[in-house]
CSV table of C-alpha atoms in Angstrom, one decimal:
chain,number,residue,atom,x,y,z
A,14,MET,CA,77.4,232.7,98.2
A,15,LEU,CA,79.1,236.0,98.4
A,16,LEU,CA,78.3,238.9,96.4
A,17,PRO,CA,80.6,241.5,95.4
A,18,LYS,CA,80.1,244.9,97.5
A,19,LEU,CA,78.1,247.6,95.5
A,20,THR,CA,79.1,250.9,95.6
A,21,VAL,CA,76.3,253.4,95.7
A,22,LEU,CA,77.0,256.7,93.6
A,23,LYS,CA,76.1,259.8,95.3
A,24,GLN,CA,73.4,262.0,93.4
A,25,THR,CA,73.1,265.8,93.7
A,26,THR,CA,70.7,267.9,92.0
A,27,LYS,CA,71.0,271.7,91.6
A,28,THR,CA,68.0,273.9,90.2
A,29,LEU,CA,67.8,277.4,89.1
A,30,ARG,CA,64.2,277.7,90.0
A,31,ASP,CA,62.0,280.6,88.2
A,32,TRP,CA,64.5,281.8,86.2
A,33,LYS,CA,62.9,283.8,83.3
A,34,GLY,CA,65.9,285.3,82.1
A,35,LEU,CA,64.8,285.1,78.3
A,36,ASN,CA,61.3,286.6,79.1
A,37,CYS,CA,61.6,290.2,78.2
A,38,ARG,CA,61.3,292.3,81.7
A,39,ALA,CA,61.3,289.2,83.8
A,40,ALA,CA,62.4,288.4,87.2
A,41,ILE,CA,66.0,287.3,87.8
A,42,GLU,CA,66.6,286.2,91.5
A,43,GLU,CA,69.8,287.4,93.5
A,44,GLU,CA,71.2,283.9,93.8
A,45,GLU,CA,71.0,283.2,90.3
A,46,LEU,CA,73.8,285.9,89.7
A,47,ALA,CA,76.3,283.3,90.8
A,48,ASP,CA,75.6,280.7,88.1
A,49,CYS,CA,74.4,282.8,85.1
A,50,ALA,CA,75.9,285.4,82.8
A,51,ASN,CA,75.3,287.2,79.7
A,52,ILE,CA,77.7,285.9,76.9
A,53,SER,CA,78.8,289.2,75.9
A,54,THR,CA,79.5,290.7,79.6
A,55,GLU,CA,79.8,288.0,81.8
A,56,GLU,CA,77.5,289.7,84.3
A,57,LEU,CA,73.5,289.5,84.0
A,58,PRO,CA,71.4,287.1,81.7
A,59,ALA,CA,70.3,288.5,78.5
A,60,LEU,CA,66.9,289.8,79.8
A,61,THR,CA,65.8,291.8,77.0
A,62,VAL,CA,65.8,289.9,74.0
A,63,CYS,CA,64.2,292.0,71.5
A,64,ASN,CA,65.8,294.2,69.0
A,65,PRO,CA,63.8,297.6,69.1
A,66,TRP,CA,66.5,299.6,67.6
A,67,ALA,CA,65.8,301.9,64.6
A,68,LEU,CA,68.0,304.5,62.8
A,69,TYR,CA,66.3,307.7,63.0
A,70,ARG,CA,68.8,310.3,61.6
A,71,SER,CA,72.1,310.4,60.0
A,72,SER,CA,74.4,313.5,60.8
A,73,ALA,CA,77.2,315.2,59.1
A,74,GLN,CA,81.0,314.4,59.5
A,75,THR,CA,82.8,315.9,62.7
A,76,THR,CA,86.0,315.2,64.6
A,77,ASN,CA,84.4,316.3,67.9
A,78,THR,CA,82.2,314.6,70.6
A,79,ALA,CA,78.4,314.7,69.7
A,80,ASP,CA,75.8,314.5,72.4
A,81,ILE,CA,71.9,314.2,73.2
A,82,VAL,CA,70.4,316.1,75.6
A,83,GLY,CA,67.2,315.2,77.4
A,84,LEU,CA,65.2,318.0,79.2
A,85,ASP,CA,61.5,318.1,80.4
A,86,ASN,CA,59.7,319.2,77.2
A,87,ASN,CA,62.8,319.3,74.8
A,88,LEU,CA,65.4,316.9,73.3
A,89,LEU,CA,68.6,318.6,71.7
A,90,GLU,CA,70.9,316.6,69.4
A,91,VAL,CA,74.2,318.7,69.8
A,92,LEU,CA,76.5,318.2,66.6
A,93,PRO,CA,79.4,320.3,67.2
A,94,GLU,CA,80.5,320.9,63.9
A,95,SER,CA,82.1,324.5,63.4
A,96,PRO,CA,79.5,326.0,63.8
A,97,CYS,CA,77.9,324.0,66.2
A,98,ARG,CA,74.4,322.7,65.1
A,99,ILE,CA,71.5,321.6,67.7
A,100,ILE,CA,68.6,320.0,66.5
A,101,ARG,CA,66.0,320.7,68.9
A,102,HIS,CA,62.8,318.6,69.3
A,103,SER,CA,59.9,320.5,71.6
A,104,TRP,CA,56.4,320.4,72.2
A,105,THR,CA,54.2,322.8,70.5
A,106,ASP,CA,51.0,324.2,72.2
A,107,ALA,CA,48.9,321.4,70.6
A,108,LEU,CA,51.5,319.2,72.1
A,109,THR,CA,52.9,317.9,68.6
A,110,GLU,CA,56.3,317.5,68.0
A,111,GLN,CA,58.3,320.2,66.3
A,112,ILE,CA,61.9,320.1,65.1
A,113,SER,CA,64.1,323.2,64.7
A,114,GLU,CA,67.6,323.6,64.3
A,115,ILE,CA,69.9,326.1,66.2
A,116,GLN,CA,73.3,327.1,64.5
A,117,LEU,CA,75.7,328.8,66.7
A,118,ASN,CA,78.6,331.0,65.7
A,119,THR,CA,82.1,329.8,64.7
A,120,GLY,CA,84.0,328.5,67.4
A,121,ASP,CA,81.1,328.2,69.8
A,122,LEU,CA,81.3,325.2,72.4
A,123,PHE,CA,78.0,324.1,73.7
A,124,LEU,CA,78.3,323.4,77.6
A,125,TYR,CA,74.9,323.0,79.2
A,126,ALA,CA,70.9,323.7,78.5
A,127,ALA,CA,67.9,324.5,80.6
A,128,GLU,CA,64.3,325.1,80.2
A,129,PHE,CA,63.2,328.3,81.6
A,130,ARG,CA,59.9,330.2,81.5
A,131,GLY,CA,58.8,328.3,78.2
A,132,GLY,CA,61.9,328.9,76.4
A,133,LEU,CA,65.2,327.2,76.3
A,134,VAL,CA,68.7,328.8,77.8
A,135,LEU,CA,72.0,327.3,76.2
A,136,MET,CA,75.4,328.2,77.9
A,137,VAL,CA,78.1,328.9,75.3
A,138,LYS,CA,81.5,329.2,75.4
A,139,ASN,CA,83.8,330.6,72.9
A,140,GLN,CA,87.8,330.9,73.7
A,141,THR,CA,87.6,332.7,77.2
A,142,ALA,CA,84.0,334.2,76.9
A,143,THR,CA,81.1,332.6,78.1
A,144,ARG,CA,77.5,333.5,77.5
A,145,LEU,CA,73.9,332.3,77.9
A,146,VAL,CA,71.6,332.3,74.9
A,147,TYR,CA,67.7,332.5,75.8
A,148,TYR,CA,65.5,331.4,73.1
A,149,LYS,CA,62.3,332.7,74.5
A,150,LYS,CA,58.7,331.4,73.7
A,151,ASP,CA,57.7,334.3,71.8
A,152,GLY,CA,60.5,333.8,69.3
A,153,THR,CA,62.9,336.3,70.4
A,154,VAL,CA,66.6,335.7,71.2
A,155,GLN,CA,68.3,337.4,74.5
A,156,THR,CA,72.2,336.9,75.3
A,157,SER,CA,73.8,337.8,78.4
A,158,ASP,CA,77.7,337.5,79.0
A,159,ILE,CA,78.5,335.8,82.3
A,160,THR,CA,82.0,335.9,81.9
A,161,THR,CA,82.7,338.3,84.6
A,162,LEU,CA,80.5,336.3,86.7
A,163,LEU,CA,82.4,333.1,86.0
A,164,SER,CA,86.0,334.8,86.5
A,165,GLU,CA,85.6,335.9,90.1
A,166,LEU,CA,85.9,332.2,91.1
A,167,THR,CA,88.5,329.5,89.6
A,168,GLY,CA,87.3,326.8,87.8
A,169,GLU,CA,84.6,326.1,85.1
A,170,PRO,CA,81.1,325.9,85.5
A,171,GLN,CA,79.5,322.4,86.5
A,172,GLY,CA,75.9,322.9,85.4
A,173,LEU,CA,72.9,325.3,84.5
A,174,TYR,CA,69.4,324.5,86.0
A,175,ALA,CA,66.3,326.1,86.3
A,176,ASN,CA,63.8,326.5,89.0
A,177,SER,CA,60.4,328.2,88.6
A,178,ARG,CA,61.7,331.9,87.8
A,179,ARG,CA,65.3,331.4,88.5
A,180,LEU,CA,68.6,329.8,86.7
A,181,PHE,CA,71.2,328.2,89.0
A,182,ILE,CA,74.7,327.8,87.7
A,183,LEU,CA,76.9,325.4,89.8
A,184,GLN,CA,80.7,326.4,89.6
A,185,ASN,CA,82.9,324.7,92.2
A,186,ASP,CA,81.5,324.8,95.8
A,187,TYR,CA,79.6,327.6,94.6
A,188,ILE,CA,75.9,328.3,93.4
A,189,HIS,CA,74.9,331.2,91.4
A,190,ILE,CA,71.3,332.2,91.4
A,191,SER,CA,69.9,334.5,88.8
A,192,TYR,CA,67.7,337.7,89.7
A,193,ASP,CA,64.0,336.8,89.6
A,194,LYS,CA,62.9,336.0,86.0
A,195,ASP,CA,66.0,337.6,84.7
A,196,ILE,CA,69.1,336.1,83.0
A,197,GLU,CA,71.1,339.1,83.0
A,198,ASN,CA,71.4,340.6,86.7
A,199,TRP,CA,73.5,337.9,88.6
A,200,GLN,CA,75.1,340.1,90.5
A,201,VAL,CA,72.2,342.4,91.8
A,202,TYR,CA,72.2,341.0,95.6
A,203,LEU,CA,70.6,343.9,97.0
A,204,ILE,CA,67.9,346.6,96.5
A,205,ASN,CA,68.4,350.1,98.1
A,206,ASN,CA,71.0,348.3,100.6
A,207,SER,CA,68.8,345.7,101.6
A,208,VAL,CA,68.2,342.0,101.0
A,209,SER,CA,65.2,341.1,98.5
A,210,PRO,CA,63.4,337.8,97.8
A,211,VAL,CA,63.9,338.9,94.4
A,212,CYS,CA,67.5,339.6,94.2
A,213,ALA,CA,70.3,337.4,92.9
A,214,GLN,CA,72.6,335.3,95.0
A,215,MET,CA,75.8,333.5,95.5
A,216,MET,CA,75.7,330.6,98.1
A,217,GLU,CA,78.7,328.8,98.9
A,218,MET,CA,79.4,325.5,100.7
A,219,TYR,CA,82.7,324.6,101.3
A,220,ALA,CA,82.5,321.3,103.0
A,221,GLY,CA,82.7,318.2,100.8
A,222,GLY,CA,84.2,319.4,97.8
A,223,ARG,CA,82.8,320.8,94.5
A,224,PHE,CA,79.0,320.5,93.4
A,225,THR,CA,78.5,317.6,91.1
A,226,ALA,CA,74.9,318.1,90.0
A,227,GLY,CA,71.7,319.6,90.5
A,228,VAL,CA,68.1,318.9,89.4
A,229,ASN,CA,64.8,320.7,89.9
A,230,TYR,CA,62.5,317.9,91.8
A,231,LYS,CA,59.0,318.7,93.0
A,232,SER,CA,59.4,322.6,92.6
A,233,ASN,CA,62.6,322.6,94.7
A,234,MET,CA,66.3,322.6,93.6
A,235,LEU,CA,68.6,319.6,94.6
A,236,MET,CA,72.3,320.1,94.7
A,237,PHE,CA,74.8,317.3,95.1
A,238,LYS,CA,78.3,316.8,95.9
A,239,GLN,CA,80.2,313.2,95.8
A,240,GLY,CA,78.8,312.2,99.1
A,241,THR,CA,76.0,314.7,100.1
A,242,MET,CA,72.7,315.8,99.0
A,243,TYR,CA,71.3,319.2,99.7
A,244,GLY,CA,68.0,321.3,99.2
A,245,ILE,CA,67.8,324.8,98.1
A,246,PHE,CA,64.6,326.3,99.4
A,247,ASN,CA,62.8,329.7,99.0
A,248,LYS,CA,59.2,330.8,99.9
A,249,SER,CA,59.1,334.5,100.5
A,250,THR,CA,62.8,334.9,101.7
A,251,PRO,CA,66.2,334.7,100.1
A,252,PHE,CA,67.4,331.2,99.4
A,253,TYR,CA,68.9,328.7,101.7
A,254,ILE,CA,70.4,325.7,101.7
A,255,ALA,CA,70.1,322.5,104.0
A,256,LYS,CA,71.7,319.2,104.1
A,257,ILE,CA,69.3,316.3,103.2
A,258,ALA,CA,71.1,313.1,103.2
A,259,ASP,CA,74.7,311.8,103.4
A,260,VAL,CA,74.6,310.3,99.7
A,261,GLY,CA,75.5,312.2,96.9
A,262,CYS,CA,75.8,312.0,93.1
A,263,ILE,CA,78.8,311.1,91.1
A,264,ASN,CA,77.8,311.4,87.7
A,265,PRO,CA,75.5,314.2,86.9
A,266,ARG,CA,73.9,312.7,83.9
A,267,SER,CA,72.6,309.7,85.9
A,268,ILE,CA,69.8,311.9,87.2
A,269,ALA,CA,66.2,311.4,85.6
A,270,ILE,CA,62.7,311.4,87.2
A,271,CYS,CA,60.3,308.2,86.8
A,272,ARG,CA,56.9,308.2,88.2
A,273,GLY,CA,57.6,311.0,90.6
A,274,THR,CA,60.8,309.1,91.9
A,275,LEU,CA,64.2,310.6,91.5
A,276,TYR,CA,67.0,308.0,90.6
A,277,PHE,CA,70.8,309.1,90.4
A,278,LEU,CA,74.1,307.3,90.8
A,279,ALA,CA,75.7,307.5,94.0
A,280,GLN,CA,78.7,305.7,95.5
A,281,GLU,CA,76.8,302.9,96.4
A,282,GLY,CA,75.0,302.3,93.2
A,283,ILE,CA,71.6,303.6,91.9
A,284,MET,CA,69.4,305.8,94.4
A,285,ALA,CA,65.9,306.3,94.5
A,286,TYR,CA,64.5,309.5,96.2
A,287,THR,CA,61.0,310.6,96.9
A,288,GLY,CA,61.3,312.5,100.3
A,289,GLY,CA,63.1,311.4,103.4
A,290,LEU,CA,66.4,309.5,102.6
A,291,PRO,CA,67.4,308.2,99.2
A,292,GLN,CA,67.3,304.4,98.9
A,293,LEU,CA,69.6,301.9,97.2
A,294,VAL,CA,67.7,300.1,94.6
A,295,SER,CA,70.6,298.2,92.6
A,296,GLY,CA,71.7,296.1,95.3
A,297,LYS,CA,71.2,293.1,92.9
A,298,CYS,CA,73.5,294.5,90.6
A,299,PRO,CA,76.8,295.2,92.6
A,300,GLY,CA,79.5,297.5,91.1
A,301,LEU,CA,77.2,299.7,89.2
A,302,ALA,CA,78.9,302.8,90.4
A,303,ASP,CA,82.3,302.1,88.5
A,304,LYS,CA,80.5,300.6,85.3
A,305,LEU,CA,78.2,303.5,85.0
A,306,LYS,CA,80.0,306.6,86.4
A,307,ASP,CA,79.9,308.3,82.6
A,308,SER,CA,76.8,307.0,81.5
A,309,ALA,CA,73.9,308.9,80.8
A,310,ALA,CA,70.5,308.2,81.9
A,311,CYS,CA,66.8,309.0,81.1
A,312,SER,CA,63.2,307.5,81.9
A,313,ASP,CA,60.1,307.0,79.7
A,314,GLY,CA,57.6,306.7,82.5
A,315,ARG,CA,58.3,303.3,83.6
A,316,TYR,CA,61.8,302.5,83.1
A,317,TYR,CA,64.8,304.1,84.3
A,318,TYR,CA,67.6,303.8,81.7
A,319,ILE,CA,71.2,304.1,82.4
A,320,GLY,CA,74.1,302.9,80.4
A,321,ASN,CA,72.8,299.6,79.2
A,322,TYR,CA,71.0,298.7,82.4
A,323,VAL,CA,67.2,299.1,82.6
A,324,TYR,CA,65.3,299.3,85.8
A,325,ASP,CA,61.6,298.4,85.8
A,326,THR,CA,60.0,300.9,88.4
A,327,GLU,CA,56.8,298.8,88.6
A,328,ASN,CA,58.1,295.6,89.4
A,329,GLN,CA,61.7,296.7,90.7
A,330,GLN,CA,63.5,294.5,88.6
A,331,TRP,CA,67.0,295.2,86.4
A,332,SER,CA,67.6,293.8,82.9
A,333,LYS,CA,70.0,294.7,80.3
A,334,ILE,CA,69.7,296.2,77.0
A,335,ARG,CA,71.8,294.2,74.2
A,336,ALA,CA,74.0,297.0,73.6
A,337,GLU,CA,75.8,295.1,70.5
A,338,GLN,CA,72.8,295.1,68.6
A,339,SER,CA,73.2,297.5,65.6
A,340,GLY,CA,76.5,298.7,67.2
A,341,VAL,CA,74.5,301.4,69.1
A,342,ALA,CA,76.6,303.4,71.5
A,343,LEU,CA,74.5,303.9,75.1
A,344,SER,CA,76.8,306.6,76.4
A,345,SER,CA,74.3,309.3,75.0
A,346,LYS,CA,70.8,309.3,75.3
A,347,GLY,CA,67.5,311.0,76.2
A,348,TRP,CA,63.7,310.7,76.3
A,349,PHE,CA,61.4,312.7,74.2
A,350,ASN,CA,57.7,311.7,72.9
A,351,GLY,CA,57.7,308.0,74.0
A,352,LYS,CA,60.9,307.2,72.8
A,353,VAL,CA,64.4,306.7,73.7
A,354,TYR,CA,66.9,308.4,71.4
A,355,TYR,CA,70.7,307.2,71.3
A,356,LEU,CA,73.7,308.9,69.4
A,357,ARG,CA,76.6,306.8,68.1
A,358,LYS,CA,79.7,307.5,66.1
A,359,ALA,CA,80.4,305.4,63.2
A,360,GLY,CA,83.3,306.4,60.5
A,361,GLY,CA,83.4,310.2,61.9
A,362,ALA,CA,79.7,310.3,61.4
A,363,TYR,CA,76.7,310.9,63.7
A,364,GLN,CA,73.7,308.5,63.7
A,365,THR,CA,70.7,308.7,65.9
A,366,TYR,CA,68.7,305.8,66.8
A,367,THR,CA,65.6,305.3,68.6
A,368,TYR,CA,64.8,302.8,71.2
A,369,GLN,CA,61.1,301.5,71.8
A,370,PRO,CA,61.0,298.8,74.5
A,371,ASN,CA,58.5,295.8,74.5
A,372,GLN,CA,57.4,295.8,70.9
A,373,PHE,CA,58.3,292.2,71.1
A,374,ASP,CA,55.3,290.1,70.5
A,375,SER,CA,54.0,286.9,68.8
A,376,ALA,CA,53.5,288.9,65.8
A,377,CYS,CA,57.0,290.3,65.5
A,378,ALA,CA,59.7,288.2,63.6
A,379,PRO,CA,61.8,286.1,65.7
A,380,ALA,CA,64.5,287.9,67.4
A,381,GLU,CA,67.6,286.0,68.2
A,382,TRP,CA,68.7,285.8,72.0
A,383,TYR,CA,71.5,283.9,73.6
A,384,PHE,CA,73.1,283.3,77.1
A,385,GLN,CA,76.0,281.4,78.6
A,386,THR,CA,76.5,280.2,82.4
A,387,LYS,CA,79.7,280.5,84.2
A,388,GLN,CA,81.4,277.3,85.1
A,389,LEU,CA,79.1,275.0,87.0
A,390,PHE,CA,80.9,272.8,89.7
A,391,ALA,CA,80.0,270.1,91.9
A,392,GLU,CA,80.9,270.4,95.6
A,393,SER,CA,83.3,267.6,95.1
A,394,HIS,CA,86.9,267.8,93.7
A,395,LYS,CA,86.4,264.1,92.3
A,396,LYS,CA,85.3,263.2,88.7
A,397,LYS,CA,81.8,263.4,88.1
A,398,LEU,CA,79.3,261.9,85.7
A,399,PHE,CA,76.5,264.6,84.7
A,400,THR,CA,73.9,262.3,84.4
A,401,ARG,CA,71.2,264.8,83.5
A,402,LEU,CA,70.9,268.5,82.1
A,403,VAL,CA,67.1,269.7,81.7
A,404,LEU,CA,65.9,272.8,80.5
A,405,ARG,CA,61.9,273.5,80.8
A,406,ILE,CA,61.1,275.8,77.6
A,407,GLU,CA,57.9,277.6,77.2
A,408,PRO,CA,57.5,279.1,73.8
A,409,MET,CA,55.6,282.3,73.3
A,410,GLN,CA,55.9,282.0,69.6
A,411,SER,CA,57.6,279.5,67.2
A,412,ALA,CA,61.2,279.3,68.2
A,413,SER,CA,64.2,277.6,67.5
A,414,LEU,CA,66.8,276.1,70.2
A,415,SER,CA,70.1,275.0,70.2
A,416,VAL,CA,72.4,274.1,73.4
A,417,SER,CA,76.0,273.6,73.5
A,418,VAL,CA,78.4,272.4,76.4
A,419,SER,CA,82.0,272.8,77.2
A,420,SER,CA,83.3,270.1,79.5
A,421,ASP,CA,86.2,271.3,81.5
A,422,GLY,CA,87.0,274.4,79.6
A,423,GLY,CA,87.3,272.8,76.1
A,424,ALA,CA,85.5,273.9,73.1
A,425,PHE,CA,81.6,274.1,73.0
A,426,SER,CA,80.1,271.3,71.2
A,427,SER,CA,76.4,271.1,70.4
A,428,VAL,CA,74.2,268.6,72.3
A,429,TYR,CA,70.8,269.7,70.9
A,430,THR,CA,69.1,271.7,68.3
A,431,GLY,CA,65.3,272.0,67.3
A,432,THR,CA,62.6,273.8,66.7
A,433,LEU,CA,59.5,274.4,69.5
A,434,THR,CA,55.9,275.2,68.6
A,435,GLN,CA,54.0,278.0,70.4
A,436,ALA,CA,52.4,277.3,73.8
A,437,ASN,CA,54.1,273.9,73.8
A,438,THR,CA,56.0,273.6,76.8
A,439,VAL,CA,59.1,271.2,76.7
A,440,GLU,CA,61.7,269.8,78.9
A,441,ILE,CA,65.1,268.9,77.3
A,442,PRO,CA,67.2,266.2,79.0
A,443,LEU,CA,70.8,266.1,77.8
A,444,HIS,CA,73.4,263.6,79.1
A,445,ILE,CA,77.1,264.6,79.5
A,446,PRO,CA,80.1,262.6,79.6
A,447,PRO,CA,82.3,262.4,82.9
A,448,CYS,CA,84.1,265.8,83.6
A,449,GLU,CA,85.1,268.2,86.4
A,450,ASN,CA,82.7,271.2,85.6
A,451,ILE,CA,80.5,272.6,82.4
A,452,GLN,CA,79.6,275.5,80.8
A,453,VAL,CA,76.1,275.6,79.0
A,454,ARG,CA,75.7,278.1,75.9
A,455,VAL,CA,71.6,278.3,74.9
A,456,GLY,CA,70.5,280.1,72.0
A,457,GLY,CA,67.8,280.5,69.5
A,458,SER,CA,65.4,282.9,68.1
A,459,GLY,CA,62.0,283.8,69.2
A,460,LYS,CA,60.3,284.6,72.5
A,461,VAL,CA,60.6,282.1,75.0
A,462,THR,CA,60.4,281.6,78.9
A,463,ILE,CA,63.2,279.1,80.7
A,464,PRO,CA,61.2,278.7,84.1
A,465,TYR,CA,64.2,276.3,85.2
A,466,PHE,CA,67.7,275.2,84.2
A,467,LYS,CA,68.5,272.0,86.4
A,468,TYR,CA,71.3,269.7,86.1
A,469,SER,CA,72.0,266.7,88.4
A,470,TYR,CA,75.3,264.7,88.7
A,471,ARG,CA,76.5,261.4,90.1
A,472,ILE,CA,80.1,261.4,92.1
A,473,LEU,CA,82.3,258.5,90.4
A,474,SER,CA,84.5,256.7,93.3
């Protein structure tokens, strides 16, 4: 008796192992970036699933661009009505927060700020005149007109920085260094016709274009151009400049110091510097240089925030903030007193929000989350029968879950909805009709971990 020949269908299984994309601050492996994407950005999974935004302050109407400036011991909310208002958060001697308001003159445009000898120095421009306004620790105010100093060179200043007993102003490829403990005598370069360590200086570095940024790091001034990093050093002699690395900073607002490490955005991505040569730390997030070239950064002692990306300095892992929650704009931010502050504009009015990570625990109300994969293909171009799609879910609290699937680019249709109890690990098997490719959309509420996402298929002959 002859039996018909049986065709054995090839089966292939593909697994994303140890993916904890829905566990706050958890790991994501580099190879997983090819298959999973955040539903709103099509880049990374939604790693941060909490909703930690809180409205801090609503401000007046203005047609100009507001800003938040984070300094070492101060946070400035700059609201450029006419006249410009600056809301200043600072530490008192008792290390308690003190909020005060600075109102500038009509027509003043705020440029830069720096902390100097226990006080605050603002660089302000009014039409063609530029001045420094020094709010001293003793409550007095000193003003210095630097219009003549800046007019000797072409171009606007690019930054104001403080180091020990000096102020530094960047202008094109020059660095202006103030007289020792003085904000007025910028052009006193000699004493009795001799160079003195206390005198002001003007240093130039023509190679590499104009300076882009500076920072006071470990008691030394570091200066950047687009592709170069310099150190400015001084012991008991006038300052001198030395090249540190052929890595520059393309965004002055990307600079922040976290746990003793300096982070900044270079053409290659986010760099970390502790001495020696800067090291790239954003290799798993390609293309950040273009995405973050205008974004502000800050740190809270563990996390480095830039744009809507977050770098955990303890475990060297990246995640993203849910930027769309509360409609908070992420372009302007600063850190103060354990909180990250963001400024957004809504209908011509400015509002300040605070962001506090890691607030999401079992006692909190379940937060909504979601993610969506890119299209998942098999190796063959023949029709496939996806026999099984499995998600392993580990809920940290009672959680709802919904899974939808799009076959061959069609509309998403629900294949699973349910409620999961806390500490009850489950595997959810799903069966998908024959198709060329699928996309999977998973959403729900409540804190969960997804240890793996696995699908297997059989190729139809």
